[in-house]
Coordinates of C-alpha atoms in Angstrom, one line a residue:
Chain A
X18 CA -20.5 2.6 -3.2
X19 CA -18.2 5.4 -4.4
X20 CA -17.8 6.2 -8.1
X21 CA -14.4 6.7 -9.6
X22 CA -13.1 9.1 -12.2
X23 CA -12.9 7.6 -15.7
X24 CA -9.5 9.1 -16.1
X25 CA -6.6 10.1 -13.8
X26 CA -3.8 12.5 -14.6
X27 CA -0.6 11.6 -12.9
X28 CA 2.1 14.2 -12.2
X29 CA 5.5 12.5 -11.7
X30 CA 7.6 14.4 -9.2
X31 CA 10.6 12.2 -9.3
X32 CA 13.1 14.5 -11.1
X33 CA 12.5 17.1 -8.3
X34 CA 10.9 15.7 -5.2
X35 CA 12.4 12.3 -5.9
X36 CA 16.0 13.4 -6.4
X37 CA 16.4 16.5 -4.4
X38 CA 17.6 14.8 -1.3
X39 CA 20.0 12.4 -3.0
X40 CA 23.4 12.6 -1.3
X41 CA 25.5 11.8 -4.4
X42 CA 25.2 14.3 -7.2
X43 CA 23.0 13.1 -10.0
X44 CA 24.3 14.3 -13.4
X45 CA 22.1 16.7 -15.3
X46 CA 22.2 14.3 -18.2
X47 CA 20.6 11.6 -16.1
X48 CA 17.8 14.0 -14.9
X49 CA 17.2 15.0 -18.5
X50 CA 16.9 11.4 -19.6
X51 CA 14.6 10.7 -16.7
X52 CA 12.2 13.4 -17.9
X53 CA 12.5 12.1 -21.5
X54 CA 11.7 8.5 -20.4
X55 CA 8.8 9.7 -18.3
X56 CA 7.2 11.6 -21.2
X57 CA 7.9 8.7 -23.6
X58 CA 6.0 6.4 -21.1
X59 CA 3.0 8.8 -21.4
X60 CA 3.4 11.2 -18.5
X61 CA 1.9 14.6 -19.3
X62 CA 2.9 16.4 -16.2
X63 CA 6.5 16.3 -14.8
X64 CA 8.0 18.3 -11.9
X65 CA 11.5 18.9 -13.3
X66 CA 13.6 21.0 -10.9
X67 CA 13.6 23.8 -8.4
X68 CA 15.1 27.3 -8.2
X69 CA 16.2 27.4 -4.6
X70 CA 19.6 28.3 -3.2
X71 CA 22.2 25.6 -4.0
X72 CA 23.3 26.1 -0.4
X73 CA 20.1 24.5 0.7
X74 CA 19.4 22.1 -2.1
X75 CA 22.7 21.4 -3.9
X76 CA 21.1 18.6 -6.0
X77 CA 19.0 21.2 -7.9
X78 CA 21.8 23.6 -8.6
X79 CA 21.8 22.4 -12.3
X80 CA 18.2 23.7 -12.9
X81 CA 19.2 25.8 -15.9
X82 CA 21.2 22.9 -17.5
X83 CA 18.3 20.4 -17.0
X84 CA 15.6 22.7 -18.3
X85 CA 17.8 23.7 -21.3
X86 CA 18.5 20.1 -22.1
X87 CA 14.8 19.0 -22.4
X88 CA 13.4 18.0 -25.7
X89 CA 9.9 19.2 -25.0
X90 CA 6.8 17.4 -26.2
X91 CA 3.6 19.3 -27.0
X92 CA 1.0 18.6 -24.4
X93 CA 3.4 17.9 -21.6
X94 CA 3.4 20.3 -18.7
X95 CA 6.9 21.0 -17.2
X96 CA 6.7 22.3 -13.6
X97 CA 9.4 23.9 -11.4
X98 CA 9.5 25.1 -7.8
X99 CA 10.1 28.8 -7.2
X100 CA 10.1 29.8 -3.5
X101 CA 10.6 33.5 -4.1
X102 CA 10.9 36.3 -6.6
X103 CA 14.6 35.7 -7.2
X104 CA 13.9 32.0 -7.9
X105 CA 11.1 32.9 -10.2
X106 CA 13.2 35.3 -12.2
X107 CA 15.9 32.7 -12.6
X108 CA 13.2 30.2 -13.7
X109 CA 11.6 32.6 -16.2
X110 CA 14.4 32.2 -18.8
X111 CA 13.8 28.5 -18.8
X112 CA 10.2 28.8 -19.8
X113 CA 8.4 26.5 -17.3
X114 CA 4.7 25.7 -18.0
X115 CA 3.9 25.9 -14.3
X116 CA 5.6 27.2 -11.2
X117 CA 5.0 25.9 -7.8
X118 CA 5.0 27.8 -4.6
X119 CA 5.0 25.8 -1.3
X120 CA 3.6 26.4 2.1
X121 CA 3.0 24.3 5.1
X122 CA -0.3 23.7 7.0
X123 CA 1.8 23.5 10.2
X124 CA 3.4 26.6 11.6
X125 CA 6.3 24.7 13.1
X126 CA 7.1 23.0 9.8
X127 CA 6.9 26.3 8.0
X128 CA 9.5 27.8 10.4
X129 CA 11.9 24.9 10.1
X130 CA 11.5 24.1 6.4
X131 CA 11.4 27.6 4.9
X132 CA 12.4 29.7 7.9
X133 CA 9.3 31.9 8.1
X134 CA 5.7 31.8 9.3
X135 CA 2.9 30.6 7.1
X136 CA 1.7 34.2 6.8
X137 CA 5.1 35.4 5.8
X138 CA 5.4 32.7 3.2
X139 CA 2.2 33.8 1.6
X140 CA 3.4 37.4 1.6
X141 CA 6.6 36.2 -0.1
X142 CA 4.7 34.2 -2.7
X143 CA 2.2 36.9 -3.6
X144 CA 4.5 38.8 -6.0
X145 CA 5.8 35.5 -7.5
X146 CA 2.2 34.4 -8.3
X147 CA 1.4 37.8 -9.8
X148 CA 4.5 37.8 -12.0
X149 CA 3.9 34.2 -13.2
X150 CA 0.3 34.8 -14.1
X151 CA 1.3 38.0 -16.0
X152 CA 3.9 35.9 -17.9
X153 CA 1.2 33.4 -18.8
X154 CA 2.7 30.7 -16.5
X155 CA 0.4 28.5 -14.5
X156 CA 0.7 28.5 -10.7
X157 CA 0.3 25.6 -8.4
X158 CA 0.5 25.7 -4.6
X159 CA 2.0 22.8 -2.7
X160 CA 0.5 22.5 0.7
X161 CA 2.8 20.3 2.9
X162 CA 1.9 18.6 6.2
X163 CA -1.8 18.7 5.6
X164 CA -2.3 15.6 7.8
X165 CA 0.6 15.4 10.2
X166 CA 3.7 17.3 11.1
X167 CA 6.9 15.9 12.5
X168 CA 6.9 18.7 15.1
X169 CA 3.3 19.3 15.8
X170 CA 1.8 15.9 15.3
X171 CA -1.8 15.8 13.9
X172 CA -2.7 18.8 11.8
X173 CA -6.4 19.8 12.0
X174 CA -8.3 20.2 8.7
X175 CA -9.0 23.9 9.7
X176 CA -5.3 24.6 9.2
X177 CA -5.5 23.2 5.7
X178 CA -8.6 25.2 4.9
X179 CA -6.8 28.3 6.1
X180 CA -3.7 27.7 4.0
X181 CA -5.9 26.9 0.9
X182 CA -7.8 30.2 1.5
X183 CA -4.5 32.1 1.7
X184 CA -3.3 30.4 -1.5
X185 CA -6.5 31.3 -3.2
X186 CA -6.3 34.9 -2.1
X187 CA -3.0 35.4 -3.8
X188 CA -4.1 33.8 -7.1
X189 CA -2.8 30.3 -6.9
X190 CA -4.7 28.3 -9.5
X191 CA -4.6 24.8 -8.0
X192 CA -3.2 23.2 -4.9
X193 CA -1.6 19.9 -3.7
X194 CA -2.8 18.3 -0.6
X195 CA 0.4 16.7 0.6
X196 CA 1.0 14.2 3.3
X197 CA 4.7 15.1 3.4
X198 CA 5.7 12.6 6.1
X199 CA 3.3 9.8 5.1
X200 CA 1.5 9.5 8.4
X201 CA -2.0 9.9 7.0
X202 CA -4.7 7.2 6.7
X203 CA -7.8 7.2 4.4
X204 CA -10.3 9.2 6.5
X205 CA -7.7 11.8 7.6
X206 CA -6.5 12.5 4.0
X207 CA -10.2 12.8 3.0
X208 CA -10.7 15.4 5.7
X209 CA -7.7 17.3 4.5
X210 CA -8.9 17.2 0.9
X211 CA -12.4 18.4 2.0
X212 CA -10.8 21.3 3.8
X213 CA -8.9 22.3 0.6
X214 CA -12.2 21.9 -1.3
X215 CA -13.7 24.8 0.6
X216 CA -11.6 27.0 -1.6
X217 CA -10.7 24.9 -4.7
X218 CA -12.9 22.7 -6.7
X219 CA -11.8 19.1 -6.9
X220 CA -10.5 19.5 -10.5
X221 CA -7.9 21.8 -9.0
X222 CA -6.8 19.6 -6.1
X223 CA -3.9 17.1 -6.4
X224 CA -3.2 14.3 -4.0
X225 CA 0.5 14.0 -3.0
X226 CA 1.1 11.1 -0.6
X227 CA 4.3 9.7 0.8
X228 CA 4.4 6.0 1.6
X229 CA 6.4 6.1 4.9
X230 CA 3.8 4.1 6.8
X231 CA 2.7 2.0 3.8
X232 CA -0.6 4.0 3.5
X233 CA -0.1 5.9 0.3
X234 CA -2.0 3.7 -2.1
X235 CA -4.9 3.3 0.2
X236 CA -4.9 7.0 0.7
X237 CA -4.8 7.5 -3.1
X238 CA -7.9 5.3 -3.4
X239 CA -9.6 7.4 -0.7
X240 CA -8.8 10.6 -2.6
X241 CA -10.2 9.2 -5.9
X242 CA -13.4 8.3 -4.0
X243 CA -13.9 12.0 -3.2
X244 CA -13.5 12.9 -6.9
X245 CA -9.9 13.9 -7.0
X246 CA -8.4 12.8 -10.3
X247 CA -5.0 14.6 -10.2
X248 CA -2.5 12.4 -8.4
X249 CA 1.2 12.9 -7.8
X250 CA 3.6 10.0 -7.6
X251 CA 7.3 9.3 -8.1
X252 CA 8.7 6.6 -10.4
X253 CA 10.4 3.8 -8.4
X254 CA 9.0 5.5 -5.3
X255 CA 12.0 7.9 -5.2
X256 CA 12.3 10.5 -2.6
X257 CA 12.1 11.1 1.1
X258 CA 11.8 13.8 3.7
X259 CA 14.9 15.0 5.5
X260 CA 12.7 16.2 8.4
X261 CA 11.2 12.9 9.2
X262 CA 13.5 10.0 10.3
X263 CA 12.7 6.9 8.4
X264 CA 10.5 8.7 5.9
X265 CA 10.4 7.1 2.5
X266 CA 9.5 8.4 -0.9
X267 CA 6.3 9.3 -2.7
X268 CA 3.9 6.6 -3.6
X269 CA 5.5 4.8 -6.6
X270 CA 4.0 5.8 -9.9
X271 CA 4.1 2.2 -11.1
X272 CA 1.9 1.1 -8.1
X273 CA -0.6 3.8 -8.8
X274 CA -0.8 3.0 -12.5
X275 CA -1.1 -0.7 -11.8
X276 CA -4.0 0.0 -9.4
X277 CA -5.8 2.4 -11.8
X278 CA -5.5 0.2 -14.9
X279 CA -6.7 -2.7 -12.8
X280 CA -9.7 -0.6 -11.9
X281 CA -10.3 0.3 -15.6
X282 CA -9.3 3.9 -15.1
X283 CA -7.4 5.4 -18.0
X284 CA -4.0 7.2 -17.4
X285 CA -2.5 7.4 -20.9
X286 CA 0.6 5.7 -19.4
X287 CA 2.4 2.6 -20.8
X288 CA 3.0 0.6 -17.6
X289 CA 5.8 -1.5 -19.2
X290 CA 7.7 1.6 -20.3
X291 CA 7.2 3.1 -16.9
X292 CA 8.6 0.0 -15.2
X293 CA 11.6 0.2 -17.5
X294 CA 12.1 3.9 -16.5
X295 CA 11.9 3.0 -12.8
X296 CA 14.4 0.2 -13.3
X297 CA 16.7 2.5 -15.2
X298 CA 16.8 5.3 -12.7
X299 CA 17.1 2.8 -9.8
X300 CA 20.2 1.4 -11.6
X301 CA 21.6 4.9 -12.1
X302 CA 21.2 5.5 -8.3
X303 CA 22.6 2.1 -7.4
X304 CA 19.5 0.9 -5.5
X305 CA 16.5 -1.3 -5.6
X306 CA 13.2 0.2 -6.7
X307 CA 10.7 0.9 -3.9
X308 CA 7.8 0.0 -6.3
X309 CA 6.3 -3.4 -5.5
X310 CA 4.4 -3.5 -8.8
X311 CA 7.7 -2.9 -10.6
X312 CA 9.5 -5.6 -8.7
X313 CA 6.7 -8.1 -9.4
X314 CA 6.4 -7.2 -13.1
X315 CA 10.2 -7.4 -13.5
X316 CA 10.3 -10.8 -11.8
X317 CA 7.5 -12.0 -14.1
X318 CA 9.6 -11.0 -17.2
X319 CA 12.2 -13.3 -15.8
Chain B
X16 CA -19.4 7.7 0.9
X17 CA -18.9 4.2 2.3
X18 CA -19.3 3.5 6.0
X19 CA -16.7 1.4 7.8
X20 CA -17.0 -1.2 10.5
X21 CA -16.5 0.1 14.1
X22 CA -14.3 -2.9 14.8
X23 CA -12.1 -5.2 12.8
X24 CA -10.9 -8.6 13.8
X25 CA -7.5 -9.5 12.5
X26 CA -6.3 -13.1 12.0
X27 CA -2.5 -13.3 11.9
X28 CA -1.4 -16.0 9.6
X29 CA 2.4 -15.5 10.0
X30 CA 3.2 -18.8 12.0
X31 CA 1.6 -20.8 9.1
X32 CA 1.3 -18.9 5.8
X33 CA 4.2 -16.6 6.8
X34 CA 6.7 -19.3 7.7
X35 CA 5.7 -22.3 5.6
X36 CA 8.0 -21.4 2.7
X37 CA 11.0 -20.5 4.7
X38 CA 14.0 -22.4 3.4
X39 CA 15.9 -22.6 6.7
X40 CA 14.1 -24.6 9.4
X41 CA 12.6 -22.3 12.0
X42 CA 12.8 -24.0 15.4
X43 CA 9.5 -24.9 17.0
X44 CA 10.4 -22.8 20.0
X45 CA 10.5 -19.7 17.8
X46 CA 7.1 -20.5 16.3
X47 CA 5.7 -20.9 19.8
X48 CA 7.1 -17.7 20.9
X49 CA 5.8 -16.0 17.8
X50 CA 2.2 -17.1 18.7
X51 CA 2.7 -16.1 22.4
X52 CA 3.9 -12.6 21.3
X53 CA 1.0 -12.2 18.9
X54 CA -1.5 -13.1 21.5
X55 CA 0.2 -10.8 24.0
X56 CA -0.1 -8.0 21.5
X57 CA -3.9 -8.5 21.3
X58 CA -4.4 -10.9 18.4
X59 CA -7.4 -13.1 19.0
X60 CA -7.1 -15.3 15.9
X61 CA -3.9 -17.0 14.9
X62 CA -3.2 -19.6 12.2
X63 CA -0.6 -21.7 13.9
X64 CA 0.4 -24.6 11.6
X65 CA -0.7 -27.2 9.1
X66 CA -1.0 -31.0 9.0
X67 CA 0.3 -31.7 5.5
X68 CA 2.9 -34.1 4.4
X69 CA 6.4 -33.1 5.6
X70 CA 7.5 -34.1 2.1
X71 CA 5.6 -31.2 0.7
X72 CA 5.9 -28.6 3.5
X73 CA 8.9 -29.6 5.7
X74 CA 8.7 -26.4 7.6
X75 CA 5.4 -27.5 9.2
X76 CA 6.6 -31.0 10.2
X77 CA 6.8 -29.8 13.9
X78 CA 3.0 -29.2 14.0
X79 CA 2.5 -31.4 17.1
X80 CA 5.4 -29.8 19.0
X81 CA 4.2 -26.3 18.2
X82 CA 0.6 -26.9 19.2
X83 CA 1.7 -28.8 22.4
X84 CA 4.0 -25.9 23.4
X85 CA 1.3 -23.2 23.3
X86 CA 0.2 -21.5 26.5
X87 CA -3.3 -20.9 25.3
X88 CA -5.3 -17.8 26.3
X89 CA -9.0 -17.9 26.7
X90 CA -10.7 -16.0 23.9
X91 CA -8.0 -16.7 21.3
X92 CA -8.8 -18.9 18.4
X93 CA -6.0 -21.2 17.2
X94 CA -6.5 -22.4 13.6
X95 CA -4.6 -25.1 11.7
X96 CA -4.7 -26.3 8.1
X97 CA -5.9 -29.9 7.4
X98 CA -6.1 -30.8 3.8
X99 CA -7.5 -34.3 4.2
X100 CA -8.8 -36.8 6.8
X101 CA -5.4 -38.1 7.7
X102 CA -4.3 -34.5 8.4
X103 CA -7.4 -33.8 10.4
X104 CA -7.0 -37.0 12.5
X105 CA -3.4 -35.9 13.2
X106 CA -4.6 -32.4 14.2
X107 CA -7.4 -33.7 16.4
X108 CA -5.1 -34.6 19.3
X109 CA -3.8 -31.1 19.3
X110 CA -7.2 -29.6 19.9
X111 CA -7.3 -26.7 17.4
X112 CA -10.2 -24.3 17.7
X113 CA -10.6 -24.1 14.0
X114 CA -9.5 -26.2 11.0
X115 CA -9.0 -24.8 7.6
X116 CA -9.6 -26.6 4.3
X117 CA -8.4 -24.9 1.1
X118 CA -9.5 -24.9 -2.4
X119 CA -8.7 -22.8 -5.5
X120 CA -11.0 -20.7 -7.6
X121 CA -8.8 -21.7 -10.5
X122 CA -8.8 -25.2 -11.9
X123 CA -5.1 -25.0 -13.1
X124 CA -4.0 -23.8 -9.6
X125 CA -5.9 -26.5 -7.9
X126 CA -4.2 -29.2 -10.1
X127 CA -0.8 -27.8 -9.5
X128 CA -1.1 -26.8 -5.9
X129 CA -3.0 -29.7 -4.5
X130 CA -2.9 -32.2 -7.3
X131 CA -6.6 -32.6 -7.9
X132 CA -9.5 -30.8 -9.5
X133 CA -11.7 -28.3 -7.6
X134 CA -14.5 -30.9 -7.5
X135 CA -12.2 -33.6 -6.2
X136 CA -10.8 -31.2 -3.5
X137 CA -14.3 -30.6 -2.3
X138 CA -15.0 -34.4 -2.2
X139 CA -11.9 -34.8 -0.2
X140 CA -12.8 -32.0 2.3
X141 CA -16.4 -33.2 2.9
X142 CA -15.5 -35.9 5.4
X143 CA -13.0 -33.6 7.1
X144 CA -15.6 -30.9 7.6
X145 CA -18.2 -33.4 8.8
X146 CA -15.7 -34.9 11.3
X147 CA -14.6 -31.4 12.5
X148 CA -18.1 -30.2 13.1
X149 CA -19.0 -33.4 15.0
X150 CA -15.9 -32.8 17.2
X151 CA -17.1 -29.3 17.9
X152 CA -14.3 -27.7 15.9
X153 CA -15.0 -24.7 13.7
X154 CA -14.4 -24.9 10.0
X155 CA -13.0 -22.3 7.6
X156 CA -12.5 -22.6 3.9
X157 CA -9.6 -20.8 2.3
X158 CA -10.4 -19.9 -1.3
X159 CA -7.2 -19.2 -3.2
X160 CA -6.7 -17.4 -6.5
X161 CA -10.1 -15.6 -6.2
X162 CA -8.8 -12.7 -8.4
X163 CA -6.0 -14.0 -10.5
X164 CA -4.0 -17.2 -11.1
X165 CA -0.4 -17.6 -12.1
X166 CA -1.5 -20.1 -14.8
X167 CA -4.9 -18.9 -15.9
X168 CA -4.6 -15.1 -15.5
X169 CA -7.8 -13.3 -14.5
X170 CA -10.3 -15.4 -12.5
X171 CA -13.9 -14.5 -13.1
X172 CA -16.1 -13.9 -10.0
X173 CA -18.4 -16.7 -11.2
X174 CA -15.6 -19.2 -10.3
X175 CA -15.4 -17.7 -6.8
X176 CA -19.2 -18.0 -6.4
X177 CA -19.0 -21.6 -7.6
X178 CA -16.3 -22.5 -5.1
X179 CA -18.1 -20.7 -2.3
X180 CA -21.2 -22.6 -3.1
X181 CA -19.3 -25.9 -3.0
X182 CA -17.8 -24.9 0.4
X183 CA -21.2 -24.1 1.7
X184 CA -22.6 -27.4 0.5
X185 CA -20.2 -29.4 2.6
X186 CA -20.7 -27.4 5.7
X187 CA -17.8 -24.9 5.7
X188 CA -18.8 -22.2 8.2
X189 CA -16.9 -19.2 6.8
X190 CA -14.5 -18.5 3.9
X191 CA -11.4 -16.5 3.0
X192 CA -11.4 -14.6 -0.2
X193 CA -7.7 -14.8 -1.0
X194 CA -5.7 -12.9 -3.6
X195 CA -2.9 -15.5 -3.3
X196 CA -0.6 -13.9 -5.9
X197 CA -1.4 -10.3 -5.0
X198 CA -2.5 -9.2 -8.5
X199 CA -5.9 -7.8 -7.4
X200 CA -6.9 -4.2 -7.4
X201 CA -9.8 -2.7 -5.4
X202 CA -12.7 -3.2 -7.7
X203 CA -11.6 -6.8 -8.6
X204 CA -11.3 -7.9 -5.0
X205 CA -14.8 -6.3 -4.4
X206 CA -16.2 -8.4 -7.2
X207 CA -14.6 -11.5 -5.7
X208 CA -16.0 -10.7 -2.2
X209 CA -19.5 -10.1 -3.7
X210 CA -19.3 -13.4 -5.5
X211 CA -18.5 -15.2 -2.1
X212 CA -21.3 -13.2 -0.5
X213 CA -23.9 -15.0 -2.7
X214 CA -23.3 -17.9 -0.4
X215 CA -21.9 -16.4 2.9
X216 CA -22.9 -13.4 4.7
X217 CA -20.2 -10.7 5.1
X218 CA -19.7 -11.6 8.8
X219 CA -18.4 -14.9 7.5
X220 CA -16.0 -13.7 4.8
X221 CA -12.4 -12.9 5.5
X222 CA -10.1 -10.8 3.3
X223 CA -6.7 -12.4 2.7
X224 CA -4.5 -10.3 0.4
X225 CA -0.9 -10.6 -0.6
X226 CA 1.1 -7.4 -1.3
X227 CA 3.0 -8.6 -4.4
X228 CA 2.0 -5.6 -6.5
X229 CA 1.7 -3.2 -3.5
X230 CA -2.1 -3.3 -3.6
X231 CA -2.9 -5.2 -0.4
X232 CA -3.7 -2.3 1.8
X233 CA -5.8 -0.5 -0.8
X234 CA -7.6 -3.8 -1.4
X235 CA -8.2 -4.2 2.3
X236 CA -9.8 -0.7 2.4
X237 CA -12.0 -1.7 -0.5
X238 CA -13.0 -4.9 1.4
X239 CA -13.9 -2.9 4.5
X240 CA -16.1 -0.6 2.3
X241 CA -18.2 -3.7 1.4
X242 CA -18.7 -4.5 5.1
X243 CA -16.0 -7.1 5.6
X244 CA -14.6 -6.9 9.1
X245 CA -12.5 -10.0 9.2
X246 CA -9.0 -9.4 7.8
X247 CA -6.1 -11.6 7.5
X248 CA -2.5 -10.3 7.7
X249 CA 1.0 -11.5 8.6
X250 CA 3.2 -9.7 11.0
X251 CA 6.3 -8.1 9.3
X252 CA 4.6 -9.1 6.0
X253 CA 6.0 -12.6 6.2
X254 CA 5.2 -15.1 3.5
X255 CA 5.2 -15.6 -0.2
X256 CA 3.9 -17.9 -2.8
X257 CA 6.2 -20.5 -4.3
X258 CA 4.0 -20.6 -7.4
X259 CA 4.4 -17.0 -8.4
X260 CA 7.9 -15.6 -9.2
X261 CA 8.6 -12.4 -7.2
X262 CA 5.5 -12.9 -5.1
X263 CA 5.8 -11.4 -1.7
X264 CA 4.0 -12.0 1.6
X265 CA 0.7 -11.1 3.0
X266 CA -0.2 -7.6 3.8
X267 CA 1.8 -6.7 7.0
X268 CA -0.3 -6.8 10.1
X269 CA 1.3 -3.6 11.4
X270 CA 0.3 -1.7 8.2
X271 CA -3.3 -2.8 8.5
X272 CA -3.5 -1.9 12.2
X273 CA -1.9 1.5 11.6
X274 CA -4.5 2.2 9.0
X275 CA -7.4 1.0 11.1
X276 CA -6.4 2.9 14.2
X277 CA -5.8 6.0 12.1
X278 CA -9.4 5.6 10.9
X279 CA -10.7 5.2 14.4
X280 CA -11.5 1.5 13.9
X281 CA -10.9 -0.7 16.9
X282 CA -8.8 -3.8 16.6
X283 CA -8.0 -4.6 20.3
X284 CA -4.3 -4.7 19.2
X285 CA -1.4 -2.9 20.8
X286 CA 0.5 -1.5 17.8
X287 CA 3.7 -1.0 19.7
X288 CA 3.8 -4.6 21.0
X289 CA 2.9 -5.8 17.4
X290 CA 5.8 -3.8 16.0
X291 CA 8.1 -5.4 18.6
X292 CA 6.9 -8.8 17.6
X293 CA 7.6 -8.1 13.9
X294 CA 11.1 -6.8 14.7
X295 CA 11.7 -9.9 16.8
X296 CA 10.7 -12.5 14.2
X297 CA 12.5 -10.5 11.5
X298 CA 15.7 -10.7 13.5
X299 CA 15.1 -14.4 14.1
X300 CA 14.9 -14.9 10.3
X301 CA 17.8 -12.6 9.7
X302 CA 15.9 -10.2 7.4
X303 CA 14.4 -6.7 7.3
X304 CA 10.7 -6.4 8.0
X305 CA 8.4 -5.9 5.0
X306 CA 6.2 -3.6 7.0
X307 CA 6.6 0.0 6.2
X308 CA 4.6 1.2 9.3
X309 CA 6.9 -0.9 11.4
X310 CA 10.0 0.5 9.8
X311 CA 8.8 4.1 10.3
X312 CA 7.7 3.5 13.9
X313 CA 11.0 1.8 14.7
X314 CA 12.9 4.7 13.1
X315 CA 10.9 7.2 15.1
X316 CA 11.8 5.4 18.3
X317 CA 15.4 6.1 17.3

């Protein structure tokens, strides 16, 4: 039988990955309150915003305003996405604790998502990583499509290992193994994680699973069984993928926390406060939560 | 790392557990077509109906009509619920392959769900089991609330072991470990299964998990890791529990099959035909499917 970590650290990506594809503009004040509620619920890592062209991602055009509005708590890590040096320079003034560069394990996805090859994306990231490390900012590498790609289908673990090696070569400190379109199943995500683990130790690998096919929590369990203890999730299951029809959001943070606490694994998170946060942001967006645990817990409150 | 079974046998409970709490009457012809579609998709075990008082479960009052309308396939096991001798005698004429008796691992749930103590329920089942075995009909015991109870909260594994022992003592051939209200998490359902395994070997234990808190697929994975290879599910995630506010249905058969096939585990089921079946019954009931895999696969078809 597998052993489990005693403690899991959850990174909530809802302010960025969860909201970036919202069609209606979400006010900066709502994003700021979301971050404040998440940290009050016990989250210690939050992905806040991104510094990409507002032409491509208009929802994140308020990055400065959101970062400037945060009442930061000691011990909380605020991460932001910076795809290039221009984005990084814009982010620098906002003092993020961590920047995120992102590459795909699938060549076709790289071309369509960030308009360059995998090799070109790494070349583009190299000066960003160097500048961040010199500025004392941590660097994470998000590796998308590590299990499947909407264009190429199955992605072999060798591609993940290659991408992880490239990330390592330019100084990226830790990586996400992301199942961007949620097609993975437990053994496949384990193979992807093992491929990343050729270059990063398990303490520096995060699981990032979308729930499109309902597999995300089972995949999270499979990741924990390998020794992964950094897990990404999105409160209320917010998010989606514009490149995959019918794709849904990240695994809901509430469902992950419910599972972990039920297994006796510490997260430092107050599940009731987290459920309130999910209910609040869902109401702001005018939709039902995608978290089943939240729905059940809210129904039980009556 | 755990090993997995090469093959999993899925019992679809949607015609009975999935439909029994539907408020609107579902025509017998629809139930019959549901069974036909399930068997055409490759299901080899189907829980068809129950022989309980129509006062308590009006939706199952058409049990004779449904059973009489089936075009049976060789190799398919048709199961029905029979809570007492009267129900069993009514079922006998319809030639089920398997009858199901059901008890709770929680005393409070037993009292409220079937109006008697656990011990009394076993006394009531004993002659049913004896008569079934004499008639050459297989006998399964559904054990509800093996992890949690809406009235008592956590249910200790010892209660599950006790109930399994009682089931064994009256001749029940195999048992379901059911998380009726979907509160379980992976280690808790493993403890419940291990408790049942004190009296039944793993070949004779089925996992029956509801998805109320979004945990059902992770719990199914955990059950497989113990060696369980009989799994119950409900197409489109149909079902619920009238005794637990906000409770949702069984784990969706489509989501289970998607996971198993993704892991290289054989089920004998045609996932496309299963998705069609779920879409069809959801349309009949006028609602969206609860299966995420089905939603994603239907969206992909365009």
